[in-house]
mmCIF file of C-alpha atoms in Angstrom:
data_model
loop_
_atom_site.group_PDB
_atom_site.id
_atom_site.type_symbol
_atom_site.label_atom_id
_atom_site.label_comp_id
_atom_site.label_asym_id
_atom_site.label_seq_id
_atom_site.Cartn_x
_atom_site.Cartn_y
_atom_site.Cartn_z
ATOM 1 C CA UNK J 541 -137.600 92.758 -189.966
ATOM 2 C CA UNK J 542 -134.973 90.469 -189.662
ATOM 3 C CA UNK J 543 -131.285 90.744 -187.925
ATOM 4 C CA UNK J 544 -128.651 90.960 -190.511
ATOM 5 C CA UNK J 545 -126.152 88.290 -189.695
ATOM 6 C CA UNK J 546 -123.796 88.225 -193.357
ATOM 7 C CA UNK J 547 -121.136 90.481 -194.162
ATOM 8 C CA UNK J 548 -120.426 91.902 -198.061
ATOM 9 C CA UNK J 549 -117.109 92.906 -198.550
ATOM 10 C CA UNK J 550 -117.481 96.616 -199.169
ATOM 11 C CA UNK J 551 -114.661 97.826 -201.623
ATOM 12 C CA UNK J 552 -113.482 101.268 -202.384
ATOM 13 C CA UNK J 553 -112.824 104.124 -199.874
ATOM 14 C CA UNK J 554 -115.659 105.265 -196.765
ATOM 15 C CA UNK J 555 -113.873 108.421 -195.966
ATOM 16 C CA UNK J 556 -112.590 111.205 -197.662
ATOM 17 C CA UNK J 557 -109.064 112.732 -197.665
ATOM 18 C CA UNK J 558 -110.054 115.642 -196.196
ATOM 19 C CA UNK J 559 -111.987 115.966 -193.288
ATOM 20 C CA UNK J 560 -115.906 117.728 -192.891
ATOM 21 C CA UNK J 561 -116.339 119.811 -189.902
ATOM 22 C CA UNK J 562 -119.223 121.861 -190.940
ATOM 23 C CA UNK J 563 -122.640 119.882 -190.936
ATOM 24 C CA UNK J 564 -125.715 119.196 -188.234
ATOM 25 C CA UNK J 565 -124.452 116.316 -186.302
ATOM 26 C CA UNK J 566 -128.472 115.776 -184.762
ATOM 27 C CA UNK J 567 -129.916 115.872 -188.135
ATOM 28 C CA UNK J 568 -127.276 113.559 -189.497
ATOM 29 C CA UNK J 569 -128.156 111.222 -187.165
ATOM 30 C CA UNK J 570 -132.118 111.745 -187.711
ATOM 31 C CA UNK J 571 -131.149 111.282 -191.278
ATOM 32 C CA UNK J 572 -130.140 107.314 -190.340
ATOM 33 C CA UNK J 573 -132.850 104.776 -191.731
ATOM 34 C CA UNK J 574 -134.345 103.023 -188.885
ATOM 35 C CA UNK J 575 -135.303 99.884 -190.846
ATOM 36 C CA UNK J 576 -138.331 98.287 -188.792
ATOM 37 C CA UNK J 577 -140.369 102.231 -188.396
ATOM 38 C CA UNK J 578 -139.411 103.883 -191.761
ATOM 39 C CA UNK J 579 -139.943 101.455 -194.186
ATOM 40 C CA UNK J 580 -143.652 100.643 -195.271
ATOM 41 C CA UNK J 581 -145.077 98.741 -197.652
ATOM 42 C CA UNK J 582 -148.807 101.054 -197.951
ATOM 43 C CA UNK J 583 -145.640 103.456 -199.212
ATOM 44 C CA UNK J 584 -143.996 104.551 -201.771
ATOM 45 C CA UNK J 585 -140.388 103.426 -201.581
ATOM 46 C CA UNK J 586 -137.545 104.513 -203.868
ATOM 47 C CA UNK J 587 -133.706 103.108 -203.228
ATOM 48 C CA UNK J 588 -130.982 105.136 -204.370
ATOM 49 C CA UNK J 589 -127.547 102.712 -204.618
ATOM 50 C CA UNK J 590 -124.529 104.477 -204.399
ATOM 51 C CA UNK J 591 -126.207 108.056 -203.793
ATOM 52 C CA UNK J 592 -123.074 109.677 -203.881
ATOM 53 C CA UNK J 593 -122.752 113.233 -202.737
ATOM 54 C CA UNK J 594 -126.680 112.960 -203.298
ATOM 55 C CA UNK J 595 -126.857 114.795 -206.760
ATOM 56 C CA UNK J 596 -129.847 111.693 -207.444
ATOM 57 C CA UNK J 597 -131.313 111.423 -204.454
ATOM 58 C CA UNK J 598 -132.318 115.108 -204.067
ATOM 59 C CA UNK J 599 -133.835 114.832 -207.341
ATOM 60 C CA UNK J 600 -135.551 112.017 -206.664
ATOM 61 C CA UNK J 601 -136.699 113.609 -203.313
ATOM 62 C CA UNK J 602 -137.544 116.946 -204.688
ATOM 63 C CA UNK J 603 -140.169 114.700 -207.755
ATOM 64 C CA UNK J 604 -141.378 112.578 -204.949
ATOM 65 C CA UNK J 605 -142.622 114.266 -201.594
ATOM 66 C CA UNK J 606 -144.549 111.841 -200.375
ATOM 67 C CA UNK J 607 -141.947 108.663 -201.041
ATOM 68 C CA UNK J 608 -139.558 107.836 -198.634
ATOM 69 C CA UNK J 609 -135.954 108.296 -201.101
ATOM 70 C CA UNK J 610 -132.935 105.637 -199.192
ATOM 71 C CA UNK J 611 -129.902 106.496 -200.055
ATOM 72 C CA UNK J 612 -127.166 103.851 -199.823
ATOM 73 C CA UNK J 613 -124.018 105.054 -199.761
ATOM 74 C CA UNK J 614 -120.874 103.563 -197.613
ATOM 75 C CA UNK J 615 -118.782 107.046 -198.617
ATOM 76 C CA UNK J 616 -119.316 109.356 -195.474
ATOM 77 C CA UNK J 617 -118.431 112.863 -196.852
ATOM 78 C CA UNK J 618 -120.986 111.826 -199.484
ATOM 79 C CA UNK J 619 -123.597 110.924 -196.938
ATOM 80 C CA UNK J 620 -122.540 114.333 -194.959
ATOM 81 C CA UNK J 621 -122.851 116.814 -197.880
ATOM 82 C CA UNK J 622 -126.222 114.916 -198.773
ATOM 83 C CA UNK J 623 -127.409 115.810 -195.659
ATOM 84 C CA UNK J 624 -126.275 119.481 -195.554
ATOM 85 C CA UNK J 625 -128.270 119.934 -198.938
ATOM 86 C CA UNK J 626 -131.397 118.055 -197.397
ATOM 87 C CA UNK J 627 -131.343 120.659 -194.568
ATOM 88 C CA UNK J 628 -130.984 123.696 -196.045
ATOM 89 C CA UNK J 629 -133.713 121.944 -199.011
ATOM 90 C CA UNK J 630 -136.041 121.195 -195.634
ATOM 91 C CA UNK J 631 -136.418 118.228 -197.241
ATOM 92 C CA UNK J 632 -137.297 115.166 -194.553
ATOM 93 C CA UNK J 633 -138.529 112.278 -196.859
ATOM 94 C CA UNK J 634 -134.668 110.653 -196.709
ATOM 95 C CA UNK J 635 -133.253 108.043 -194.882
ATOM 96 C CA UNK J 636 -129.230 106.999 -195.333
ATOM 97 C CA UNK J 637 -128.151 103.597 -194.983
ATOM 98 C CA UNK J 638 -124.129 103.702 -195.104
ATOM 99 C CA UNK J 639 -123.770 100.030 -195.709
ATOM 100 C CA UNK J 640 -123.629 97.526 -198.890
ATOM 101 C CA UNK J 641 -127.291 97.281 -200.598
ATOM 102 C CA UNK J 642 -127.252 93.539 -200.028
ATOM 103 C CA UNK J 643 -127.711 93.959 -196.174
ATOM 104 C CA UNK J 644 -130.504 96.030 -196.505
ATOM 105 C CA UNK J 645 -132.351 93.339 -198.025
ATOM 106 C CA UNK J 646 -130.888 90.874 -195.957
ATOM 107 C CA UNK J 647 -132.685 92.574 -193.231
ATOM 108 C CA UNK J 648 -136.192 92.645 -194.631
ATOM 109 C CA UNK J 649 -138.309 89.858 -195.080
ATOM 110 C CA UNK J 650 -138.564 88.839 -199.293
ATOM 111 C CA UNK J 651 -141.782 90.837 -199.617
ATOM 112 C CA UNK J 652 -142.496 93.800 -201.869
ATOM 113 C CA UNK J 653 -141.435 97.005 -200.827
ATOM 114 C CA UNK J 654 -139.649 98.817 -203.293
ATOM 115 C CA UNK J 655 -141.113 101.034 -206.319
ATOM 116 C CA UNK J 656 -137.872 101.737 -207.905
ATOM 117 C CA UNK J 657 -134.610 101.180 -207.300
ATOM 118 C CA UNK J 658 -132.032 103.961 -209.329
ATOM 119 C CA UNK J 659 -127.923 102.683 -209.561
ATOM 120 C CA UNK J 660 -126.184 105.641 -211.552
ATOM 121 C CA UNK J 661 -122.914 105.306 -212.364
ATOM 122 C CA UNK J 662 -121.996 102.396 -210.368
ATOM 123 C CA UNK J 663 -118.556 101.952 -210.177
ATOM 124 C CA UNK J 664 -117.226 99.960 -213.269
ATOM 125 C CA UNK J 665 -114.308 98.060 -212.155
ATOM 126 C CA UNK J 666 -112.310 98.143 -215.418
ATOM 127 C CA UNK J 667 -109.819 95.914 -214.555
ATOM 128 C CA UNK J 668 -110.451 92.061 -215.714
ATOM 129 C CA UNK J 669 -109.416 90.850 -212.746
ATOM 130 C CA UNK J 670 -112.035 93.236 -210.470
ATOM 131 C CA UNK J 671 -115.227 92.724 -212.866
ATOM 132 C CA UNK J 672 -116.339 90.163 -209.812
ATOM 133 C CA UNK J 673 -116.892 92.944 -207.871
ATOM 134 C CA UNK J 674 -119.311 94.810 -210.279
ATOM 135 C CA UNK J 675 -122.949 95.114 -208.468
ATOM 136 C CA UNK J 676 -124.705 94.464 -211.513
ATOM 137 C CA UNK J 677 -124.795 91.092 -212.749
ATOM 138 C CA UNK J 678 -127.493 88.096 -212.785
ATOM 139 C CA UNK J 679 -127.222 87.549 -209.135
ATOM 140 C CA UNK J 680 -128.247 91.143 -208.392
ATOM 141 C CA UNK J 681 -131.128 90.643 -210.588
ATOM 142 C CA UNK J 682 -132.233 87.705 -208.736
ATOM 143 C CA UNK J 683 -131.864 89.040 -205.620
ATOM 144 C CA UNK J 684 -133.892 92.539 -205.707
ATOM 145 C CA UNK J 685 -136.868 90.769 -207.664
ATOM 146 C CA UNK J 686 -139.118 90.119 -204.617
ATOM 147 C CA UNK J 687 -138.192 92.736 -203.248
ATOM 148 C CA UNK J 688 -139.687 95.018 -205.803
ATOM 149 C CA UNK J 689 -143.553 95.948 -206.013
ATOM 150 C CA UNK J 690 -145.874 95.118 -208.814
ATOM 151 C CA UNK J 691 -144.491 96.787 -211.592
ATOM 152 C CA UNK J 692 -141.635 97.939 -209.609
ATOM 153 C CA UNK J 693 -138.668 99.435 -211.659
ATOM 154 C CA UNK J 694 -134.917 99.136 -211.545
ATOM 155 C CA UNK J 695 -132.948 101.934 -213.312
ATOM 156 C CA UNK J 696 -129.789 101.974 -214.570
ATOM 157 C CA UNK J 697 -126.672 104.187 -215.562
ATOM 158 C CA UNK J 698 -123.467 103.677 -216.967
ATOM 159 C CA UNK J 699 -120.808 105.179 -218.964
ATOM 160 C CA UNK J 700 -118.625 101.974 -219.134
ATOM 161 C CA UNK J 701 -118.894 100.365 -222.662
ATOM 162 C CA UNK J 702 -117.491 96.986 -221.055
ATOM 163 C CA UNK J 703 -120.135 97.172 -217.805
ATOM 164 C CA UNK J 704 -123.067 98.403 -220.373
ATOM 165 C CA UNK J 705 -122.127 95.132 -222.261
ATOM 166 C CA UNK J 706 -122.472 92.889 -218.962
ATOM 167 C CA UNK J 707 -125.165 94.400 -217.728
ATOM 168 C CA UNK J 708 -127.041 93.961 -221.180
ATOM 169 C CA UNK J 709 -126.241 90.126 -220.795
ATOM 170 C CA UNK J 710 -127.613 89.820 -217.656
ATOM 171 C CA UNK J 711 -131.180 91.543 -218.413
ATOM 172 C CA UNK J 712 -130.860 88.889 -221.574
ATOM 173 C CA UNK J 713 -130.292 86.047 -218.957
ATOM 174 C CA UNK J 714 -133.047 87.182 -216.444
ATOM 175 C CA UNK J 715 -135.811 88.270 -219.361
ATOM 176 C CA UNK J 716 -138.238 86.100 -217.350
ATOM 177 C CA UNK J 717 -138.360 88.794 -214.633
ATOM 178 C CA UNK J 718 -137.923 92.031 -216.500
ATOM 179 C CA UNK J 719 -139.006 93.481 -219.598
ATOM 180 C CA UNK J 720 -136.682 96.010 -221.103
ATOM 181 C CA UNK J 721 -138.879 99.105 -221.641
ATOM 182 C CA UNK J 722 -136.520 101.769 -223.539
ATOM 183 C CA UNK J 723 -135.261 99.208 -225.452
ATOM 184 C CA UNK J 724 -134.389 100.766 -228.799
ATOM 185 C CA UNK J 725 -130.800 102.899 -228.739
ATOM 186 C CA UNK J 726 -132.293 105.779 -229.332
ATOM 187 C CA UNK J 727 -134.073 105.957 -225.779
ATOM 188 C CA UNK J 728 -131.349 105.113 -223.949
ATOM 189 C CA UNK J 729 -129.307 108.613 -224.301
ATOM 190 C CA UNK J 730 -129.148 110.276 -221.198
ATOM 191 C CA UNK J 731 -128.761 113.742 -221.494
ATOM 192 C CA UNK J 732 -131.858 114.036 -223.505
ATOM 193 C CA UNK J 733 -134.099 113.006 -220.077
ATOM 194 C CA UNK J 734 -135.038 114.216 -217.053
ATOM 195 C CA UNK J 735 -132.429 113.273 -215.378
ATOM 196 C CA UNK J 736 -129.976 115.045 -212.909
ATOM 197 C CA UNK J 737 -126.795 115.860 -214.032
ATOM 198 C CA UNK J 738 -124.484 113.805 -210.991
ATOM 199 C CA UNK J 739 -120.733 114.324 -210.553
ATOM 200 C CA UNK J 740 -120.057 111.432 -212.861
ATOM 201 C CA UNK J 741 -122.214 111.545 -215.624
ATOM 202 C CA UNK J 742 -120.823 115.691 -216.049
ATOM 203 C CA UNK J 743 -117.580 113.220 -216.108
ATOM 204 C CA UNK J 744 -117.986 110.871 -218.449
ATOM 205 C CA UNK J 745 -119.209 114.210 -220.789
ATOM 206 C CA UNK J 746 -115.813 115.743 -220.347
ATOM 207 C CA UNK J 747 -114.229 112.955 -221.440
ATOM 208 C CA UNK J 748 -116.740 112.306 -224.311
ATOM 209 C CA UNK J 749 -118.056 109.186 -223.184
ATOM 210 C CA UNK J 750 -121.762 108.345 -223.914
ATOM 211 C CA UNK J 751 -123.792 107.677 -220.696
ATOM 212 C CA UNK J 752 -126.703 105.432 -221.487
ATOM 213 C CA UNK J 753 -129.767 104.878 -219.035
ATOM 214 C CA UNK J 754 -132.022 101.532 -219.021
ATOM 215 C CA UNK J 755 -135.017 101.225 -217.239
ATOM 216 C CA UNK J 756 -136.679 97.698 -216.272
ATOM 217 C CA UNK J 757 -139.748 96.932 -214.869
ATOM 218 C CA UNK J 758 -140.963 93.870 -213.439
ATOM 219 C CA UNK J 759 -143.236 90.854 -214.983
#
């Protein structure tokens, strides 16, 4: 493993406006990725990016026993209420890393390790002005290829017509690493998968916005 050195600047809030009292402060802290004994490559690994309050990563914990699920998630009441729902789950196959996505792979060495990597809902950043700070974009791509296993999948969710757009013109730009595998409109619809229903998607439903889910694998 290597030292992470680089700082991302992390937008967007870590703490919530109202304070948690009530959760295991020792199993929090077992909870806490330690990056050089938990992570193996004779292992399944699944990322979660921007777990939330952990509506994905539970699922993807609860489908995969034997993976290790890490959730990366800089919000701390997020990261808190995960971990009150992985101990009363008795679920122990999840590590949190509260810090930007980048620095995790900053810190390994550009090997395979990943199986998938799930970003649902990342936030869009509407504005113009803020669409730098969108996570998805060619760069991204770039970056988590060699970090991904044979075959190794990246998937996707958004209910933001202008991100959707971006993010379609970025798997057009990196084609030579990814194939598109639901590629025809009909298999993108969300609610029609197995998928978890998260905080945002039940969202972008109440305000009758179409939430459409791409999964890439790599060549």
């Amino acid at each position: 493993m290597k030292k992470m050195s680089y700082e991302y600047k992390i937008y967007g809030r870590k703490k919530g406006r109202k304070k948690i009292i009530s959760f295991d402060k020792d199993f929090f802290q077992n909870c806490k990725i330690n990056l050089g004994r938990d992570i193996k490559k004779n292992k399944k690994n699944i990322i979660d990016v921007g777990s939330g309050s952990g509506e994905n990563t539970l699922f993807l914990a609860k489908k995969n026993p034997n993976a290790l699920i890490i959730a990366i998630e800089i919000f701390q009441d997020g990261n808190i209420n995960l971990c009150n729902q992985l101990s009363s789950s008795k679920l122990n196959n999840v590590r949190l890393f509260s810090s930007n996505v980048f620095k995790l792979f900053d810190a390994l060495n550009k090997d395979s390790y990943f199986n998938e990597i799930w970003i649902l809902f990342p936030d869009p950043w509407p504005k113009n002005k803020h669409f730098k700070r969108r996570l998805i974009n060619d760069n991204f791509f770039k970056k988590v290829y060699p970090y991904l296993k044979k075959n190794g999948k990246i998937f996707i969710a958004t209910d933001s017509a202008s991100y959707l757009k971006s993010i379609m013109n970025s798997i057009y730009k990196t084609k030579s690493l990814y194939n598109w595998q639901n590629n025809k409109p009909q298999e993108w619809i969300y609610e029609i998968l197995d998928l978890p229903f998260t905080k945002f998607f039940k969202k972008a439903q109440n305000s009758y916005r179409s939430s459409i889910f791409i999964e890439l694998i790599k060549i």
